[in-house]
Amino acid sequence: MANEKVLVLDFGGQYNQLIARRVRDLSVYAEIKPYSTPLEEIKAQGYKGIIFTGGPNSVYDESSPHYTSEILSIGVPVLGICYGSQLISYMLGGEVSACEKSEYGKINIRLVKESKLFKDVPEKSVVWMSHTDYISKVPNGFSVTAESDDCPCAAMENEQKKIYAVQFHPEVTHSEYGIKMLENFLYEVCGCSGDWVMDDFIDRTVSELRKKVGEKRVVLGLSGGVDSSVAAALLSRAVGNQLTCVFVDQGLMRKDEGDFVERTFTSLFDMRFVRVNCGDEFLAKLKGVTDPEQKRKIIGTEFYNVFWNKIREEADGGFFAQGTIYPDRIESGKGDAATIKTHHNQVKMPDDINFEGVIEPLGDLFKDEVRKVGEKLGIPHELVWRQPFPGPGLGVRILGEITKEKIKILQESDAVFRDEMKRSGEEERLSQFFAVLPDVRTVGVMGDHRTYDHLIAIRAVTTDDFMTADWARIPYDVLARVSNRLTNEVEHVNRVVYDITSKPPGTVEWE
Ligand code: XMP
């Protein structure tokens, strides 16, 4: 953990994680806590600064999130963003009113007073606004530092008390100098030195892990996804072959994926690698099952049993490690912005296994930080930047009954599609792309013969967060090549369709 840290106090805004990530990109450790966190707890942490996030409400709504105004007099610098800025005004006796015309989108602001927050920011610049209320009267002791055509107070401050407020969102990229403003807050106002550096993180974590683990053993469930892979590499650096990685290959992975994961970890890292191949057992359980939910349930239950049986064999009284990352923890229901989705990185442990403790070496990191650590530890680029892959694997991409033959057709098709996305350079701008086997046969013609064979659907989406997604506009000539190759190279494929459904109303996966 870094020595200095900043608190992002969450009032329910949609950008709370983005604010923390920006702060960390500026080399200062930031953590997010809900507005229900008691002041005493905040005081005890010794934060260098506090950032109030935006929020969906009006400060005058009874139900909107508030905080005791004492937080503004504990001597820690505060920056309020959007709702957070209005809240500061409200807490200190200023006035907030409804805008005649709400501001949304890119807006020009003018600086009207010199400010530490705006050091090296030009007098006029573009910021991102999204608000229906505004600060109509600043509290005593405050002065306006920026304005826009429709907003008399785009920013205000009390320099002496180190309280700053901006009506706009400096954390989003549409705000031209937003990052500079955050940097100014951290370094000019809070006096941070910038001690959140990934190299230090690795050294510090490795030495903490060594101390904690001692001579004991550690078992880790490795899925081949980014998080568990980076956790494995980090633990390997710390404790070498005291680490056992259990990798369950349920036969529903992409083509050659299981071998790739095994090769990577056995050749590059010091550890015991245990691979459990159980594809046939999974297929036997899935025989005749066509209902999507039932298939998911069976795959989930089987996985759970196989995984924990193996862990039980390997555990031997040591530690259990998992690749939980920071967003998994903030989503797990402590804050009000939480409970967005149930996460799958934290596995529920059976009651009969006793470990010395659980280790989550990436528990404080965002995904982009996990990737940085992964690259520094020498994990192949392909693995560090891999796209998300669902836990049930190809099981959610084969509609109807899952059979060995269908898995093979889908794996081959998916491999061809991925290869074309790589060659064409399209993969760089796609968030996720894959093939689906809808279990539909259609009539075709090949040479002089009639065929009656499988349809393959291809899916490619762009998204920031996977909550919503758009289908990717892949150029026609690239799609044409994919279609040609699929029908020529993959046996039993005679037709290809491209899925042009956004999410919503579709989901990314087909099941
Ligand atoms: P959907 O289909 O819900 O997918 O729009 C959103 C993202 O989540 C992934 N996904 C899963 N990941 N276990 C996982 O680990 C699952 O059961 C699962 N289902 C969907 C999906 O690949 C996409 O990235």
Coordinates of C-alpha atoms and ligand atoms in Angstrom, one line a residue:
M1 CA 0.0 0.0 0.0
A2 CA 1.2 3.5 -0.8
N3 CA 1.9 5.9 2.1
E4 CA -0.4 8.6 0.9
K5 CA -3.9 8.2 -0.3
V6 CA -6.9 10.1 -1.4
L7 CA -10.6 9.3 -0.6
V8 CA -13.2 9.3 -3.3
L9 CA -16.4 9.8 -1.3
D10 CA -19.2 8.2 -3.4
F11 CA -22.5 10.0 -3.6
G12 CA -23.9 7.7 -6.2
G13 CA -22.4 9.2 -9.4
Q14 CA -21.7 7.0 -12.4
Y15 CA -18.1 8.1 -12.6
N16 CA -16.9 7.2 -9.1
Q17 CA -14.5 4.5 -10.3
L18 CA -13.3 6.6 -13.2
I19 CA -12.3 9.4 -10.7
A20 CA -10.3 6.9 -8.6
R21 CA -8.6 5.5 -11.7
R22 CA -7.6 9.0 -12.9
V23 CA -6.1 9.8 -9.5
R24 CA -4.1 6.6 -9.5
D25 CA -2.9 7.3 -13.1
L26 CA -1.5 10.4 -11.5
S27 CA 0.5 8.2 -9.2
V28 CA -1.6 8.8 -6.0
Y29 CA -3.5 5.9 -4.4
A30 CA -7.2 6.5 -4.3
E31 CA -9.9 4.5 -2.6
I32 CA -13.7 4.7 -2.9
K33 CA -16.0 4.7 0.1
P34 CA -19.7 5.2 0.3
Y35 CA -21.1 8.5 1.7
S36 CA -22.4 6.3 4.6
T37 CA -18.8 6.0 5.9
P38 CA -18.6 7.6 9.4
L39 CA -16.5 10.7 9.7
E40 CA -14.4 9.1 12.5
E41 CA -13.4 6.4 10.1
I42 CA -12.4 8.9 7.5
K43 CA -10.4 11.0 9.9
A44 CA -8.5 7.9 11.1
Q45 CA -7.2 7.1 7.6
G46 CA -5.1 10.3 7.3
Y47 CA -6.2 11.1 3.7
K48 CA -4.2 13.7 1.8
G49 CA -7.4 14.8 0.1
I50 CA -11.1 14.0 -0.4
I51 CA -13.1 14.1 -3.6
F52 CA -16.9 14.3 -3.5
T53 CA -18.3 12.5 -6.5
G54 CA -21.3 13.5 -8.6
G55 CA -24.7 12.0 -7.9
P56 CA -28.0 11.6 -9.5
N57 CA -30.1 13.9 -7.3
S58 CA -30.8 17.4 -6.2
V59 CA -29.3 18.4 -2.9
Y60 CA -32.8 19.5 -1.7
D61 CA -34.4 16.1 -2.2
E62 CA -35.0 14.5 1.1
S63 CA -33.7 11.2 -0.1
S64 CA -30.5 12.5 -1.7
P65 CA -27.2 11.6 -0.1
H66 CA -25.8 14.1 2.3
Y67 CA -22.8 14.2 4.7
T68 CA -22.0 16.1 7.9
S69 CA -20.5 19.5 7.1
E70 CA -17.8 18.8 9.7
I71 CA -15.9 17.0 7.0
L72 CA -15.2 20.4 5.5
S73 CA -13.3 21.5 8.7
I74 CA -11.0 18.6 9.5
G75 CA -8.2 20.3 7.6
V76 CA -8.2 17.8 4.7
P77 CA -8.5 19.5 1.2
V78 CA -11.8 18.7 -0.6
L79 CA -12.7 18.8 -4.2
G80 CA -16.4 18.6 -5.0
I81 CA -17.4 17.4 -8.5
C82 CA -20.9 18.2 -10.0
Y83 CA -23.4 17.1 -7.3
G84 CA -20.4 17.1 -4.9
S85 CA -19.9 20.8 -5.7
Q86 CA -23.5 21.6 -5.1
L87 CA -23.4 19.7 -1.9
I88 CA -20.5 21.8 -0.6
S89 CA -22.4 24.9 -1.4
Y90 CA -25.5 23.6 0.4
M91 CA -23.5 22.4 3.4
L92 CA -21.9 25.8 3.9
G93 CA -25.0 28.0 3.4
G94 CA -24.8 28.8 -0.3
E95 CA -27.7 28.4 -2.6
V96 CA -28.4 25.8 -5.3
S97 CA -31.2 26.3 -7.8
A98 CA -32.7 24.5 -10.8
C99 CA -31.1 25.6 -14.1
E100 CA -33.4 27.4 -16.5
K101 CA -31.7 25.4 -19.2
S102 CA -29.8 22.3 -18.1
E103 CA -26.3 22.0 -19.4
Y104 CA -25.3 18.7 -21.0
G105 CA -22.3 17.9 -23.1
K106 CA -19.2 19.8 -24.1
I107 CA -19.4 23.4 -22.7
N108 CA -17.0 26.3 -22.9
I109 CA -15.8 27.7 -19.6
R110 CA -13.8 30.9 -18.8
L111 CA -11.5 31.2 -15.9
V112 CA -12.3 34.4 -14.0
K113 CA -9.8 34.2 -11.1
E114 CA -6.4 32.8 -10.6
S115 CA -6.5 29.4 -8.9
K116 CA -4.2 26.6 -7.9
L117 CA -6.7 24.2 -9.4
F118 CA -6.2 25.8 -12.8
K119 CA -2.5 26.2 -12.9
D120 CA -1.4 25.9 -16.5
V121 CA -5.0 25.7 -17.7
P122 CA -5.8 28.2 -20.5
E123 CA -8.4 31.0 -19.8
K124 CA -10.9 29.3 -22.1
S125 CA -11.4 25.6 -22.4
V126 CA -14.0 22.9 -23.0
V127 CA -15.4 20.8 -20.1
W128 CA -18.0 18.1 -19.8
M129 CA -21.2 19.2 -18.0
S130 CA -24.2 17.2 -17.0
H131 CA -26.5 19.0 -14.6
T132 CA -29.9 20.4 -14.0
D133 CA -29.1 22.3 -10.8
Y134 CA -26.4 24.9 -10.3
I135 CA -24.8 27.0 -7.5
S136 CA -26.8 30.2 -7.6
K137 CA -25.1 31.8 -4.6
V138 CA -21.6 30.8 -3.3
P139 CA -21.2 30.3 0.4
N140 CA -19.5 33.0 2.5
G141 CA -15.7 32.9 2.1
F142 CA -15.9 31.4 -1.4
S143 CA -15.2 33.0 -4.7
V144 CA -16.2 32.0 -8.2
T145 CA -13.2 30.9 -10.3
A146 CA -14.8 29.9 -13.6
E147 CA -18.1 30.5 -15.4
S148 CA -19.9 29.4 -18.6
D149 CA -22.6 31.1 -20.6
D150 CA -25.4 29.4 -18.7
C151 CA -23.6 28.8 -15.4
P152 CA -22.5 31.7 -13.3
C153 CA -20.5 29.4 -11.1
A154 CA -18.7 26.6 -13.1
A155 CA -16.1 26.5 -10.3
M156 CA -15.7 28.0 -6.9
E157 CA -13.2 27.8 -4.0
N158 CA -12.1 28.8 -0.6
E159 CA -8.4 28.8 -1.0
Q160 CA -7.6 29.3 2.7
K161 CA -9.7 26.3 3.7
K162 CA -8.6 24.3 0.7
I163 CA -12.1 23.6 -0.5
Y164 CA -12.6 23.5 -4.2
A165 CA -15.7 22.7 -6.3
V166 CA -16.3 22.3 -10.0
Q167 CA -19.7 21.9 -11.7
F168 CA -18.2 19.9 -14.5
H169 CA -16.6 16.5 -14.7
P170 CA -12.8 16.8 -14.9
E171 CA -12.4 13.0 -14.9
V172 CA -13.9 12.4 -18.3
T173 CA -11.8 12.8 -21.4
H174 CA -14.1 15.3 -23.0
S175 CA -12.9 17.8 -20.4
E176 CA -9.8 19.1 -22.3
Y177 CA -7.8 20.0 -19.2
G178 CA -9.6 17.9 -16.7
I179 CA -6.7 15.6 -15.9
K180 CA -4.5 18.7 -15.4
M181 CA -7.0 20.0 -12.9
L182 CA -7.0 16.7 -11.0
E183 CA -3.3 16.8 -11.0
N184 CA -3.3 20.3 -9.7
F185 CA -5.6 19.3 -6.9
L186 CA -3.4 16.4 -5.9
Y187 CA 0.0 18.1 -6.1
E188 CA -0.7 21.8 -5.8
V189 CA -3.5 21.7 -3.2
C190 CA -3.1 18.4 -1.3
G191 CA 0.7 18.4 -1.6
C192 CA 0.9 14.7 -2.7
S193 CA 4.3 13.4 -3.7
G194 CA 3.0 10.6 -6.0
D195 CA 4.1 7.3 -4.4
W196 CA 1.7 5.0 -6.2
V197 CA 3.9 3.3 -8.7
M198 CA 3.5 -0.2 -10.1
D199 CA 7.1 -1.2 -9.7
D200 CA 6.9 -0.3 -6.0
F201 CA 3.6 -2.2 -5.8
I202 CA 5.2 -5.4 -7.1
D203 CA 8.2 -5.1 -4.7
R204 CA 6.0 -4.2 -1.8
T205 CA 3.5 -7.0 -2.4
V206 CA 6.1 -9.6 -3.0
S207 CA 7.7 -8.9 0.3
E208 CA 4.4 -8.7 2.2
L209 CA 3.4 -12.1 0.6
R210 CA 6.7 -13.7 1.6
K211 CA 6.2 -12.5 5.2
K212 CA 2.6 -13.7 5.3
V213 CA 3.1 -17.1 3.7
G214 CA 6.4 -18.0 5.3
E215 CA 7.1 -21.7 4.6
K216 CA 3.5 -22.6 4.0
R217 CA 1.9 -23.5 0.8
V218 CA -0.5 -21.5 -1.4
V219 CA -3.2 -22.8 -3.8
L220 CA -4.7 -20.7 -6.4
G221 CA -7.5 -21.4 -8.9
L222 CA -6.2 -20.4 -12.3
S223 CA -8.8 -19.8 -15.0
G224 CA -6.5 -18.4 -17.6
G225 CA -8.3 -15.0 -17.4
V226 CA -6.3 -11.8 -16.7
D227 CA -6.9 -11.5 -13.0
S228 CA -6.1 -15.0 -11.9
S229 CA -3.1 -15.1 -14.3
V230 CA -1.6 -12.0 -12.8
A231 CA -2.2 -13.2 -9.3
A232 CA -0.5 -16.4 -10.2
A233 CA 2.6 -14.6 -11.6
L234 CA 2.8 -12.3 -8.6
L235 CA 2.6 -15.2 -6.1
S236 CA 5.1 -17.2 -8.2
R237 CA 7.5 -14.3 -7.8
A238 CA 6.9 -14.2 -4.1
V239 CA 6.9 -17.9 -3.1
G240 CA 8.0 -19.9 -6.2
N241 CA 7.0 -23.5 -6.0
Q242 CA 5.3 -23.2 -2.7
L243 CA 2.5 -22.1 -5.1
T244 CA 0.2 -24.6 -6.6
C245 CA -2.1 -23.4 -9.4
V246 CA -5.1 -25.6 -10.1
F247 CA -6.4 -25.2 -13.6
V248 CA -9.7 -26.9 -14.5
D249 CA -10.1 -27.6 -18.2
Q250 CA -13.8 -28.4 -18.6
G251 CA -13.4 -28.9 -22.4
L252 CA -15.4 -25.7 -23.2
M253 CA -12.5 -23.4 -23.8
R254 CA -11.4 -21.8 -27.1
K255 CA -9.3 -23.8 -29.5
D256 CA -5.9 -24.8 -27.9
E257 CA -6.5 -22.5 -25.0
G258 CA -5.9 -25.0 -22.2
D259 CA -2.5 -26.0 -23.8
F260 CA -1.6 -22.3 -24.1
V261 CA -2.3 -21.6 -20.5
E262 CA -0.4 -24.7 -19.3
R263 CA 2.6 -23.9 -21.6
T264 CA 2.7 -20.3 -20.5
F265 CA 2.7 -21.0 -16.8
T266 CA 4.9 -24.0 -16.7
S267 CA 7.6 -22.5 -18.9
L268 CA 7.7 -18.9 -17.6
F269 CA 6.9 -19.2 -13.9
D270 CA 8.2 -21.2 -11.0
M271 CA 5.1 -23.0 -9.5
R272 CA 3.4 -26.4 -9.3
F273 CA 0.8 -26.5 -12.1
V274 CA -2.0 -29.0 -11.8
R275 CA -4.3 -29.3 -14.7
V276 CA -7.6 -31.2 -14.4
N277 CA -9.0 -32.4 -17.7
C278 CA -12.7 -33.2 -17.2
G279 CA -14.3 -32.4 -20.6
D280 CA -15.8 -35.9 -20.9
E281 CA -17.4 -35.8 -17.4
F282 CA -18.9 -32.4 -18.2
L283 CA -20.3 -33.7 -21.5
A284 CA -21.9 -36.7 -19.8
K285 CA -23.7 -34.4 -17.3
L286 CA -24.8 -32.1 -20.2
K287 CA -26.1 -34.9 -22.4
G288 CA -29.7 -34.2 -23.6
V289 CA -29.9 -30.8 -21.8
T290 CA -31.1 -27.9 -23.9
D291 CA -32.4 -25.3 -21.5
P292 CA -29.8 -22.4 -21.2
E293 CA -30.3 -21.9 -17.5
Q294 CA -30.0 -25.6 -16.7
K295 CA -26.9 -25.9 -18.8
R296 CA -25.3 -23.0 -16.9
K297 CA -26.3 -24.5 -13.6
I298 CA -24.8 -27.9 -14.5
I299 CA -21.6 -26.3 -15.7
G300 CA -21.4 -24.2 -12.6
T301 CA -22.1 -27.0 -10.2
E302 CA -19.7 -29.4 -11.9
F303 CA -17.0 -26.8 -12.0
Y304 CA -17.4 -26.1 -8.3
N305 CA -17.2 -29.8 -7.4
V306 CA -14.2 -30.6 -9.5
F307 CA -12.4 -27.5 -8.5
W308 CA -12.9 -27.9 -4.7
N309 CA -12.1 -31.6 -4.8
K310 CA -8.8 -30.8 -6.4
I311 CA -8.1 -27.9 -4.0
R312 CA -9.0 -30.1 -1.1
E313 CA -6.3 -32.6 -2.2
E314 CA -3.7 -29.9 -2.8
A315 CA -4.5 -27.5 0.1
D316 CA -2.7 -29.2 2.9
G317 CA -3.3 -26.4 5.5
G318 CA -1.8 -23.6 3.5
F319 CA -3.4 -20.4 2.1
F320 CA -6.0 -20.1 -0.5
A321 CA -5.4 -17.3 -3.1
Q322 CA -7.7 -15.7 -5.6
G323 CA -7.6 -13.0 -8.3
T324 CA -10.2 -10.7 -6.8
I325 CA -9.7 -7.1 -8.0
Y326 CA -10.8 -3.8 -6.5
P327 CA -14.1 -3.4 -8.6
D328 CA -15.1 -6.9 -7.4
R329 CA -14.9 -5.6 -3.9
I330 CA -16.7 -2.3 -4.4
E331 CA -19.4 -4.0 -6.3
S332 CA -20.0 -6.4 -3.5
G333 CA -22.6 -4.3 -1.8
K334 CA -21.0 -2.1 0.7
G335 CA -21.7 1.2 -1.0
D336 CA -25.0 2.6 -2.4
A337 CA -23.5 2.6 -6.0
A338 CA -23.1 -1.1 -5.5
T339 CA -24.9 -4.4 -6.2
I340 CA -24.6 -3.8 -9.9
K341 CA -23.7 -7.3 -10.7
T342 CA -22.7 -10.3 -8.7
H343 CA -19.1 -10.9 -9.3
H344 CA -17.5 -14.2 -10.1
N345 CA -13.9 -13.6 -9.0
Q346 CA -14.6 -14.3 -5.4
V347 CA -15.5 -18.0 -5.1
K348 CA -17.6 -19.3 -2.3
M349 CA -15.6 -21.7 -0.3
P350 CA -17.1 -25.0 1.0
D351 CA -17.4 -25.1 4.8
D352 CA -15.2 -28.2 5.3
I353 CA -12.0 -26.7 4.0
N354 CA -9.8 -25.0 6.5
F355 CA -7.2 -22.6 5.2
E356 CA -4.7 -20.6 7.1
G357 CA -6.2 -17.6 5.3
V358 CA -7.3 -16.1 2.0
I359 CA -4.9 -14.1 -0.1
E360 CA -6.1 -11.6 -2.6
P361 CA -2.9 -9.9 -3.8
L362 CA -4.7 -7.7 -6.4
G363 CA -7.6 -6.7 -4.2
D364 CA -6.6 -3.0 -4.4
L365 CA -6.1 -2.8 -8.1
F366 CA -8.2 -1.7 -11.0
K367 CA -8.1 -3.8 -14.2
D368 CA -5.8 -1.5 -16.0
E369 CA -3.4 -1.6 -13.1
V370 CA -3.6 -5.4 -13.0
R371 CA -2.6 -5.4 -16.7
K372 CA 0.3 -3.1 -16.0
V373 CA 1.5 -5.5 -13.2
G374 CA 1.0 -8.5 -15.5
E375 CA 3.2 -7.0 -18.2
K376 CA 5.9 -6.0 -15.7
L377 CA 5.9 -9.6 -14.5
G378 CA 6.4 -10.9 -18.0
I379 CA 3.1 -12.5 -18.7
P380 CA 2.6 -12.7 -22.5
H381 CA 0.8 -9.7 -24.0
E382 CA -1.8 -11.9 -25.5
L383 CA -2.8 -13.1 -22.1
V384 CA -2.6 -9.8 -20.3
W385 CA -4.9 -8.1 -23.0
R386 CA -7.2 -11.0 -23.5
Q387 CA -10.9 -10.2 -23.9
P388 CA -13.4 -11.4 -21.3
F389 CA -14.4 -15.0 -21.5
P390 CA -17.5 -16.3 -19.7
G391 CA -17.1 -18.8 -16.9
P392 CA -19.3 -21.4 -18.6
G393 CA -17.1 -21.0 -21.7
L394 CA -18.4 -22.2 -25.0
G395 CA -21.3 -23.6 -23.1
V396 CA -23.2 -20.3 -23.5
R397 CA -22.2 -20.1 -27.2
I398 CA -23.6 -23.5 -28.3
L399 CA -27.4 -23.3 -28.3
G400 CA -29.3 -26.5 -27.6
E401 CA -27.6 -29.6 -26.6
I402 CA -23.8 -29.5 -26.2
T403 CA -21.9 -32.3 -28.0
K404 CA -18.3 -33.0 -28.8
E405 CA -18.9 -32.4 -32.5
K406 CA -20.5 -29.0 -32.0
I407 CA -17.7 -27.9 -29.7
K408 CA -15.2 -28.8 -32.4
I409 CA -17.1 -26.8 -35.1
L410 CA -17.4 -23.8 -32.8
Q411 CA -13.8 -23.9 -31.7
E412 CA -12.6 -24.0 -35.3
S413 CA -14.9 -21.3 -36.4
D414 CA -14.0 -19.1 -33.5
A415 CA -10.3 -19.5 -34.2
V416 CA -10.8 -18.5 -37.9
F417 CA -12.8 -15.4 -36.8
R418 CA -10.2 -14.4 -34.3
D419 CA -7.4 -14.8 -36.8
E420 CA -9.1 -12.5 -39.3
M421 CA -9.8 -9.9 -36.6
K422 CA -6.1 -10.0 -35.8
R423 CA -4.9 -9.8 -39.4
S424 CA -7.2 -7.0 -40.3
G425 CA -6.3 -5.0 -37.1
E426 CA -10.0 -4.9 -36.2
E427 CA -9.3 -6.6 -32.8
E428 CA -7.6 -3.4 -31.5
R429 CA -10.9 -1.5 -31.5
L430 CA -13.2 -4.4 -30.4
S431 CA -14.1 -5.1 -26.8
Q432 CA -15.2 -8.7 -27.4
F433 CA -15.7 -10.9 -30.4
F434 CA -16.5 -14.5 -30.9
A435 CA -18.4 -17.1 -32.9
V436 CA -21.7 -18.7 -31.8
L437 CA -23.2 -22.0 -32.9
P438 CA -27.0 -21.5 -32.9
D439 CA -27.7 -25.2 -33.6
V440 CA -29.5 -24.3 -36.8
R441 CA -29.0 -26.2 -40.0
T442 CA -29.7 -24.7 -43.4
V443 CA -29.6 -25.8 -47.0
G444 CA -26.6 -24.8 -49.1
V445 CA -24.8 -25.8 -52.2
M446 CA -21.2 -26.9 -52.5
G447 CA -19.9 -27.8 -56.0
D448 CA -22.8 -29.8 -57.4
H449 CA -24.0 -31.0 -54.1
R450 CA -26.8 -29.9 -51.9
T451 CA -25.6 -29.5 -48.3
Y452 CA -27.6 -29.3 -45.1
D453 CA -25.3 -28.1 -42.4
H454 CA -24.5 -25.7 -39.6
L455 CA -25.0 -21.9 -39.4
I456 CA -22.4 -19.9 -37.6
A457 CA -23.1 -16.5 -36.2
I458 CA -20.4 -14.0 -35.5
R459 CA -20.6 -11.4 -32.8
A460 CA -18.4 -8.4 -32.2
V461 CA -19.1 -5.6 -29.8
T462 CA -17.7 -2.3 -28.6
T463 CA -18.4 -1.2 -25.0
D464 CA -16.9 0.6 -22.1
D465 CA -18.4 -1.5 -19.3
F466 CA -20.4 -4.4 -20.8
M467 CA -23.6 -3.0 -19.2
T468 CA -24.5 -1.6 -22.6
A469 CA -22.7 -2.5 -25.9
D470 CA -23.0 -1.7 -29.6
W471 CA -22.4 -4.1 -32.4
A472 CA -19.2 -3.3 -34.2
R473 CA -19.2 -1.8 -37.7
I474 CA -16.7 -4.3 -39.2
P475 CA -15.9 -3.4 -42.8
Y476 CA -17.8 -5.5 -45.4
D477 CA -14.6 -6.7 -47.0
V478 CA -13.3 -8.1 -43.7
L479 CA -16.7 -9.7 -43.1
A480 CA -16.5 -11.2 -46.6
R481 CA -13.1 -12.8 -45.8
V482 CA -14.4 -14.2 -42.5
S483 CA -17.4 -15.7 -44.3
N484 CA -15.3 -17.2 -47.1
R485 CA -12.9 -18.7 -44.7
L486 CA -15.5 -20.1 -42.4
T487 CA -17.4 -21.9 -45.1
N488 CA -14.2 -23.1 -46.8
E489 CA -12.1 -24.1 -43.9
V490 CA -14.5 -25.3 -41.2
E491 CA -16.1 -28.6 -41.9
H492 CA -19.9 -28.6 -41.4
V493 CA -20.3 -24.8 -41.8
N494 CA -22.3 -23.7 -44.9
R495 CA -23.7 -20.3 -43.8
V496 CA -22.5 -17.3 -41.8
V497 CA -24.6 -14.5 -40.3
Y498 CA -23.4 -11.4 -38.5
D499 CA -25.2 -10.4 -35.3
I500 CA -26.2 -6.7 -35.5
T501 CA -28.0 -6.4 -32.2
S502 CA -26.9 -3.9 -29.5
K503 CA -27.2 -4.5 -25.8
P504 CA -29.9 -3.7 -24.8
P505 CA -32.1 -5.3 -26.1
G506 CA -29.7 -8.2 -26.8
T507 CA -27.0 -9.4 -24.4
V508 CA -23.4 -9.9 -25.5
E509 CA -23.6 -13.7 -25.1
W510 CA -26.4 -15.6 -26.8
E511 CA -27.3 -17.6 -23.7
Ligands
XMP1 P1 -23.9 -10.5 -21.2 O1 -24.2 -11.7 -22.1 O2 -24.6 -10.6 -19.9 O3 -22.4 -10.4 -21.0 O4 -24.3 -9.2 -22.0 C1 -21.7 -9.3 -20.5 C2 -20.2 -9.8 -20.3 O5 -20.2 -10.8 -19.3 C3 -19.6 -12.0 -19.8 N1 -20.4 -13.1 -19.2 C4 -19.9 -13.9 -18.2 N2 -18.8 -14.0 -17.6 N3 -19.6 -15.8 -16.3 C5 -18.6 -14.9 -16.6 O6 -17.5 -15.0 -16.1 C6 -20.8 -15.8 -17.0 O7 -21.6 -16.6 -16.7 C7 -20.9 -14.8 -18.0 N4 -22.0 -14.5 -18.8 C8 -21.6 -13.5 -19.5 C9 -19.7 -11.9 -21.3 O8 -18.8 -12.6 -22.0 C10 -19.6 -10.4 -21.5 O9 -18.2 -10.0 -21.5

